[in-house]
CSV table of C-alpha atoms in Angstrom, one decimal:
chain,number,residue,atom,x,y,z
A,103,MET,CA,100.8,103.8,85.3
A,104,ALA,CA,101.3,101.7,82.2
A,105,SER,CA,100.0,98.2,82.2
A,106,LEU,CA,102.8,95.6,82.1
A,107,SER,CA,100.6,93.6,79.6
A,108,LEU,CA,101.5,96.3,77.0
A,109,LEU,CA,105.1,95.2,77.0
A,110,SER,CA,104.4,92.8,74.2
A,111,THR,CA,104.1,95.9,72.1
A,112,PRO,CA,106.8,98.2,73.5
A,113,LEU,CA,105.6,101.6,74.6
A,114,THR,CA,107.4,104.4,72.8
A,115,HIS,CA,108.6,107.4,74.8
A,116,GLN,CA,110.9,108.5,72.0
A,117,THR,CA,111.2,107.0,68.5
A,118,VAL,CA,114.2,107.9,66.4
A,119,THR,CA,114.1,106.7,62.7
A,120,TYR,CA,117.0,106.9,60.4
A,121,THR,CA,117.1,105.8,56.7
A,122,SER,CA,120.7,105.3,55.5
A,123,SER,CA,123.3,102.7,54.7
A,124,CYS,CA,125.4,104.0,57.5
A,125,LYS,CA,125.7,102.8,61.1
A,126,TYR,CA,124.4,104.9,64.0
A,127,ASN,CA,124.9,104.7,67.7
A,128,PHE,CA,121.7,104.3,69.6
A,129,PRO,CA,120.9,104.6,73.3
A,130,SER,CA,121.6,101.4,75.2
A,131,THR,CA,118.1,101.4,76.6
A,132,GLY,CA,115.4,100.4,74.3
A,133,VAL,CA,114.5,98.2,71.3
A,134,PHE,CA,116.6,98.2,68.2
A,135,ARG,CA,115.1,97.1,64.9
A,136,THR,CA,116.6,96.7,61.4
A,137,SER,CA,114.8,96.2,58.1
A,138,THR,CA,115.8,96.5,54.5
A,139,ARG,CA,113.9,98.4,51.8
A,140,LYS,CA,115.1,99.1,48.3
A,141,GLY,CA,118.8,98.8,49.2
A,142,PHE,CA,118.6,101.0,52.3
A,143,LYS,CA,118.7,99.8,55.8
A,144,ARG,CA,116.0,101.2,58.1
A,145,HIS,CA,117.1,101.5,61.7
A,146,THR,CA,114.5,102.3,64.3
A,147,SER,CA,115.4,102.8,68.0
A,148,VAL,CA,112.4,102.6,70.3
A,149,VAL,CA,113.7,104.1,73.6
A,150,THR,CA,111.6,103.1,76.5
A,151,ALA,CA,112.3,104.1,80.1
A,152,MET,CA,111.5,100.9,81.8
A,153,SER,CA,111.4,102.4,85.2
A,154,ASP,CA,108.5,104.6,84.1
A,155,LEU,CA,106.4,101.5,83.3
A,156,ALA,CA,106.7,100.3,86.9
A,157,GLN,CA,106.0,103.5,88.6
A,158,SER,CA,102.7,104.4,90.2
A,159,THR,CA,101.7,107.9,91.3
A,160,VAL,CA,100.4,108.0,94.9
A,161,LEU,CA,98.9,110.9,96.7
A,162,VAL,CA,99.1,111.1,100.5
A,163,THR,CA,96.7,113.5,102.1
A,164,GLY,CA,97.4,114.8,105.5
A,165,ALA,CA,101.1,114.5,104.5
A,166,ALA,CA,102.2,116.9,107.2
A,167,GLY,CA,100.7,114.8,110.0
A,168,ARG,CA,102.8,112.5,112.1
A,169,THR,CA,101.7,109.3,110.2
A,170,GLY,CA,101.3,111.1,106.9
A,171,GLN,CA,104.9,112.3,106.9
A,172,ILE,CA,106.1,108.7,107.3
A,173,VAL,CA,104.0,107.4,104.4
A,174,TYR,CA,105.2,110.3,102.2
A,175,LYS,CA,108.8,109.6,103.1
A,176,LYS,CA,108.4,105.9,102.4
A,177,LEU,CA,107.1,106.7,99.0
A,178,LYS,CA,110.0,109.0,98.2
A,179,GLU,CA,112.4,106.3,99.3
A,180,LYS,CA,111.1,104.0,96.5
A,181,PRO,CA,111.4,106.1,93.3
A,182,ASP,CA,111.6,103.0,91.2
A,183,GLN,CA,108.1,102.1,92.3
A,184,TYR,CA,106.3,105.3,93.2
A,185,ILE,CA,106.0,108.9,92.3
A,186,GLY,CA,105.0,110.3,95.7
A,187,ARG,CA,102.8,113.3,96.1
A,188,GLY,CA,101.5,115.1,99.3
A,189,LEU,CA,98.5,117.2,100.1
A,190,VAL,CA,98.6,119.6,103.0
A,191,ARG,CA,96.4,122.4,104.2
A,192,THR,CA,98.8,125.3,104.5
A,193,GLU,CA,102.1,126.6,103.0
A,194,GLU,CA,103.6,126.3,106.5
A,195,SER,CA,102.8,122.6,106.5
A,196,LYS,CA,104.3,122.3,103.0
A,197,GLU,CA,107.6,123.8,104.2
A,198,LYS,CA,107.4,121.5,107.2
A,199,ILE,CA,107.9,118.5,105.0
A,200,GLY,CA,110.5,120.0,102.7
A,201,GLY,CA,108.4,122.3,100.4
A,202,ALA,CA,108.8,120.1,97.3
A,203,ASP,CA,106.9,120.8,94.1
A,204,ASP,CA,105.1,117.5,94.5
A,205,VAL,CA,103.4,118.7,97.7
A,206,PHE,CA,100.1,120.4,97.0
A,207,VAL,CA,98.3,122.9,99.2
A,208,GLY,CA,94.5,122.5,99.4
A,209,ASP,CA,91.6,122.3,101.8
A,210,ILE,CA,89.8,119.0,101.8
A,211,ARG,CA,86.6,120.8,102.8
A,212,ASP,CA,86.7,122.7,99.5
A,213,ALA,CA,86.3,120.1,96.8
A,214,ASP,CA,87.7,122.3,94.0
A,215,SER,CA,90.9,123.0,95.8
A,216,ILE,CA,92.1,119.4,95.8
A,217,VAL,CA,91.4,118.7,92.2
A,218,PRO,CA,95.0,119.6,91.0
A,219,ALA,CA,96.5,117.2,93.5
A,220,VAL,CA,94.5,114.1,92.4
A,221,GLN,CA,95.0,114.6,88.6
A,222,GLY,CA,96.9,111.6,87.2
A,223,ILE,CA,97.2,109.6,90.4
A,224,ASP,CA,97.0,105.8,90.5
A,225,PHE,CA,96.4,105.6,94.3
A,226,LEU,CA,95.1,107.7,97.1
A,227,VAL,CA,96.1,107.3,100.8
A,228,ILE,CA,93.9,109.3,103.1
A,229,LEU,CA,95.4,110.3,106.4
A,230,THR,CA,93.4,113.4,107.2
A,231,SER,CA,91.6,113.7,110.5
A,232,GLY,CA,89.9,116.2,112.7
A,233,VAL,CA,92.2,117.1,115.6
A,234,PRO,CA,90.7,118.1,119.0
A,235,LYS,CA,92.6,120.8,121.0
A,236,MET,CA,92.9,121.0,124.7
A,237,LYS,CA,91.2,123.9,126.3
A,238,PRO,CA,93.6,126.2,128.1
A,239,GLY,CA,93.8,126.3,131.9
A,240,PHE,CA,94.1,122.6,132.6
A,241,ASP,CA,96.2,121.9,135.6
A,242,PRO,CA,97.1,118.2,135.9
A,243,SER,CA,98.3,118.7,139.5
A,244,LYS,CA,94.7,119.4,140.5
A,245,GLY,CA,93.4,116.2,139.1
A,246,GLY,CA,90.4,115.9,136.8
A,247,ARG,CA,90.4,115.5,133.1
A,248,PRO,CA,91.3,118.1,130.4
A,249,GLU,CA,88.5,119.5,128.2
A,250,PHE,CA,88.8,119.5,124.4
A,251,TYR,CA,87.3,121.5,121.6
A,252,PHE,CA,87.4,121.7,117.8
A,253,GLU,CA,88.1,124.9,116.0
A,254,GLU,CA,85.2,126.4,114.1
A,255,GLY,CA,84.9,124.8,110.7
A,256,ALA,CA,87.2,121.9,111.7
A,257,TYR,CA,84.7,119.6,113.4
A,258,PRO,CA,84.8,115.9,112.5
A,259,GLU,CA,81.7,116.3,110.5
A,260,GLN,CA,83.5,118.7,108.2
A,261,VAL,CA,86.9,117.1,108.2
A,262,ASP,CA,86.3,113.4,108.6
A,263,TRP,CA,83.0,113.2,106.7
A,264,ILE,CA,82.7,116.0,104.2
A,265,GLY,CA,86.5,116.3,103.7
A,266,GLN,CA,87.0,112.6,103.2
A,267,LYS,CA,84.0,112.3,100.9
A,268,ASN,CA,85.4,115.1,98.8
A,269,GLN,CA,88.7,113.2,98.5
A,270,ILE,CA,87.0,110.0,97.5
A,271,ASP,CA,84.8,111.7,94.9
A,272,ALA,CA,87.8,113.6,93.4
A,273,ALA,CA,89.9,110.5,93.2
A,274,ILE,CA,87.2,108.4,91.6
A,275,ALA,CA,86.6,111.2,89.0
A,276,ALA,CA,90.4,111.1,88.3
A,277,GLY,CA,90.3,107.4,87.6
A,278,VAL,CA,92.1,106.2,90.7
A,279,LYS,CA,92.8,102.5,91.0
A,280,GLN,CA,92.6,102.1,94.8
A,281,ILE,CA,92.0,104.2,97.9
A,282,VAL,CA,93.6,103.4,101.2
A,283,LEU,CA,91.8,105.1,104.1
A,284,VAL,CA,93.3,105.1,107.6
A,285,GLY,CA,90.7,105.4,110.4
A,286,SER,CA,90.5,104.3,114.1
A,287,MET,CA,89.3,101.4,116.0
A,288,GLY,CA,86.3,102.0,118.3
A,289,GLY,CA,83.7,102.9,115.7
A,290,THR,CA,81.3,100.1,116.7
A,291,ASP,CA,80.8,101.7,120.1
A,292,LEU,CA,78.9,105.1,120.3
A,293,SER,CA,80.0,105.5,123.9
A,294,ASN,CA,83.7,105.3,123.0
A,295,PRO,CA,85.5,108.1,124.8
A,296,LEU,CA,86.9,109.5,121.5
A,297,ASN,CA,83.4,110.5,120.5
A,298,SER,CA,83.0,112.7,123.6
A,299,LEU,CA,86.1,114.7,122.8
A,300,GLY,CA,84.8,118.2,122.0
A,301,ASN,CA,81.4,116.7,121.4
A,302,GLY,CA,82.7,115.9,118.0
A,303,ASN,CA,81.5,112.3,117.6
A,304,ILE,CA,84.7,111.8,115.6
A,305,LEU,CA,84.4,108.0,115.2
A,306,VAL,CA,80.8,108.3,114.0
A,307,TRP,CA,81.8,110.6,111.2
A,308,LYS,CA,84.9,108.5,110.3
A,309,ARG,CA,82.7,105.4,110.1
A,310,LYS,CA,80.3,107.3,107.8
A,311,ALA,CA,83.2,108.1,105.4
A,312,GLU,CA,84.4,104.5,105.6
A,313,GLN,CA,80.9,103.3,104.6
A,314,TYR,CA,80.8,105.8,101.7
A,315,LEU,CA,84.1,104.5,100.4
A,316,ALA,CA,83.1,100.8,100.7
A,317,ASP,CA,79.9,101.6,98.8
A,318,SER,CA,81.7,103.6,96.1
A,319,GLY,CA,82.7,100.7,93.9
A,320,VAL,CA,86.4,101.7,93.8
A,321,PRO,CA,88.9,99.2,95.2
A,322,TYR,CA,89.6,100.1,98.8
A,323,THR,CA,91.5,99.2,101.9
A,324,ILE,CA,90.2,100.6,105.2
A,325,ILE,CA,92.7,100.4,108.0
A,326,ARG,CA,91.3,101.0,111.5
A,327,ALA,CA,94.4,101.6,113.6
A,328,GLY,CA,94.7,101.1,117.3
A,329,GLY,CA,96.3,103.6,119.6
A,330,LEU,CA,99.1,105.3,117.7
A,331,GLN,CA,102.6,105.3,119.1
A,332,ASP,CA,105.7,107.2,117.9
A,333,LYS,CA,107.9,104.1,117.9
A,334,GLU,CA,110.2,102.2,115.5
A,335,GLY,CA,108.4,100.1,112.9
A,336,GLY,CA,109.1,96.7,111.4
A,337,ILE,CA,110.0,95.0,114.7
A,338,ARG,CA,106.7,93.7,115.9
A,339,GLU,CA,104.1,91.1,114.9
A,340,LEU,CA,101.1,92.8,113.5
A,341,LEU,CA,97.6,91.8,114.4
A,342,VAL,CA,94.4,92.2,112.3
A,343,GLY,CA,90.9,92.0,113.7
A,344,LYS,CA,87.3,93.1,113.1
A,345,ASP,CA,84.5,94.9,115.0
A,346,ASP,CA,86.8,96.3,117.6
A,347,GLU,CA,87.6,92.8,119.1
A,348,LEU,CA,91.2,93.9,119.6
A,349,LEU,CA,90.0,96.6,122.0
A,350,GLN,CA,89.1,93.9,124.4
A,351,THR,CA,92.6,92.6,124.6
A,352,ASP,CA,96.0,93.9,125.8
A,353,THR,CA,97.2,94.4,122.2
A,354,ARG,CA,95.4,97.5,121.0
A,355,THR,CA,98.2,99.9,120.1
A,356,ILE,CA,100.5,100.1,117.0
A,357,SER,CA,103.4,102.3,115.9
A,358,ARG,CA,102.7,105.0,113.3
A,359,ALA,CA,105.6,103.6,111.3
A,360,ASP,CA,103.9,100.2,111.1
A,361,VAL,CA,100.6,101.8,110.0
A,362,ALA,CA,102.5,103.6,107.3
A,363,GLU,CA,104.1,100.4,106.1
A,364,VAL,CA,100.8,98.7,105.9
A,365,CYS,CA,99.5,101.6,103.8
A,366,ILE,CA,102.3,101.1,101.3
A,367,GLN,CA,102.0,97.3,101.3
A,368,ALA,CA,98.3,97.6,100.7
A,369,LEU,CA,99.1,99.1,97.3
A,370,GLN,CA,101.0,96.0,96.2
A,371,PHE,CA,98.7,93.1,96.8
A,372,GLU,CA,95.3,92.2,95.4
A,373,GLU,CA,94.6,90.5,98.7
A,374,ALA,CA,94.4,93.9,100.4
A,375,LYS,CA,91.5,95.2,98.1
A,376,TYR,CA,87.9,95.4,99.3
A,377,LYS,CA,89.1,94.8,102.8
A,378,ALA,CA,88.4,96.6,106.1
A,379,PHE,CA,90.2,95.7,109.3
A,380,ASP,CA,91.4,96.7,112.7
A,381,LEU,CA,95.2,96.9,113.1
A,382,ALA,CA,97.4,96.5,116.2
A,383,SER,CA,100.6,94.8,117.2
A,384,LYS,CA,102.1,92.6,119.8
A,385,PRO,CA,104.6,94.2,122.2
A,386,GLU,CA,108.2,94.4,121.0
A,387,GLY,CA,110.1,91.2,121.8
A,388,THR,CA,107.0,89.0,121.6
A,389,GLY,CA,105.9,87.1,118.5
A,390,THR,CA,107.6,87.3,115.1
A,391,PRO,CA,107.9,90.6,113.3
A,392,THR,CA,105.5,90.7,110.3
A,393,LYS,CA,107.3,90.5,106.9
A,394,ASP,CA,104.8,88.6,104.8
A,395,PHE,CA,102.1,91.2,104.0
A,396,LYS,CA,100.4,89.1,101.4
A,397,ALA,CA,99.7,86.5,104.1
A,398,LEU,CA,98.6,89.2,106.5
A,399,PHE,CA,96.0,90.6,104.0
A,400,SER,CA,95.0,87.1,103.0
A,401,ASN,CA,93.9,86.4,106.6
A,402,ILE,CA,91.4,89.3,106.4
A,403,THR,CA,87.9,88.4,105.3
A,404,THR,CA,85.9,91.4,106.3
A,405,ARG,CA,84.8,93.9,103.6
A,406,PHE,CA,83.6,96.4,106.2
């Protein structure tokens, strides 16, 4: 992304120079200069696509996931601001979200496979996560609780730690300006039920990746979301907290759409950088829907 400070010396995407006493028609977009030298007029048209100067390239990993799809879609809806990219694990997942050329296929557990996706990006939004699967044979009519497992090679240690570390390293090597990482509340409590799913200790490994990002030196925003819900976004008052304090209240859930919006907004404000926070929302119809994200980020003081 070109720095706006460079506008004092216009960037040149295409320079067309004519030397003649005649008049020429130049594109309406750009800078027009005229000078005289030895009886000839020198016309120079510096054509600059101003929209290109404002665009940032953003890669969303886990773009085929339920929250990742929303972030990717939001980026594509703002072409004047963002050049959106996605990273998914399979060709099937790529087709699931439209199969566009800006969706890359790679395995975050294989560092080399994700390098093409991160080249030239300004921002990285990490939405990858290990996903436990329910063991077959569970009958809810008989009571009890279902049992879960992780597929071989897809345990949280491999996905949420190694996979996220690979993403962070690749993005830093590519010169990324900021990384937004979406995790989960509950990481301060080893006995959290999420850790017992499939014996994966998923919050432990997520926390390890978060710490790695915070120690990396790159500007970051770590969003520890509450219980995710497939509900409309933008109609609730958002709540930020720290150290899982929100888990002790009745407001510990949030819509995926709201998480996605916070991811996008975090790219726009300096107040979101070097911050880590828990995120939930008040129930619909209570409080005032959050619209001032600069104020929201300004209220956060925790770096980890």
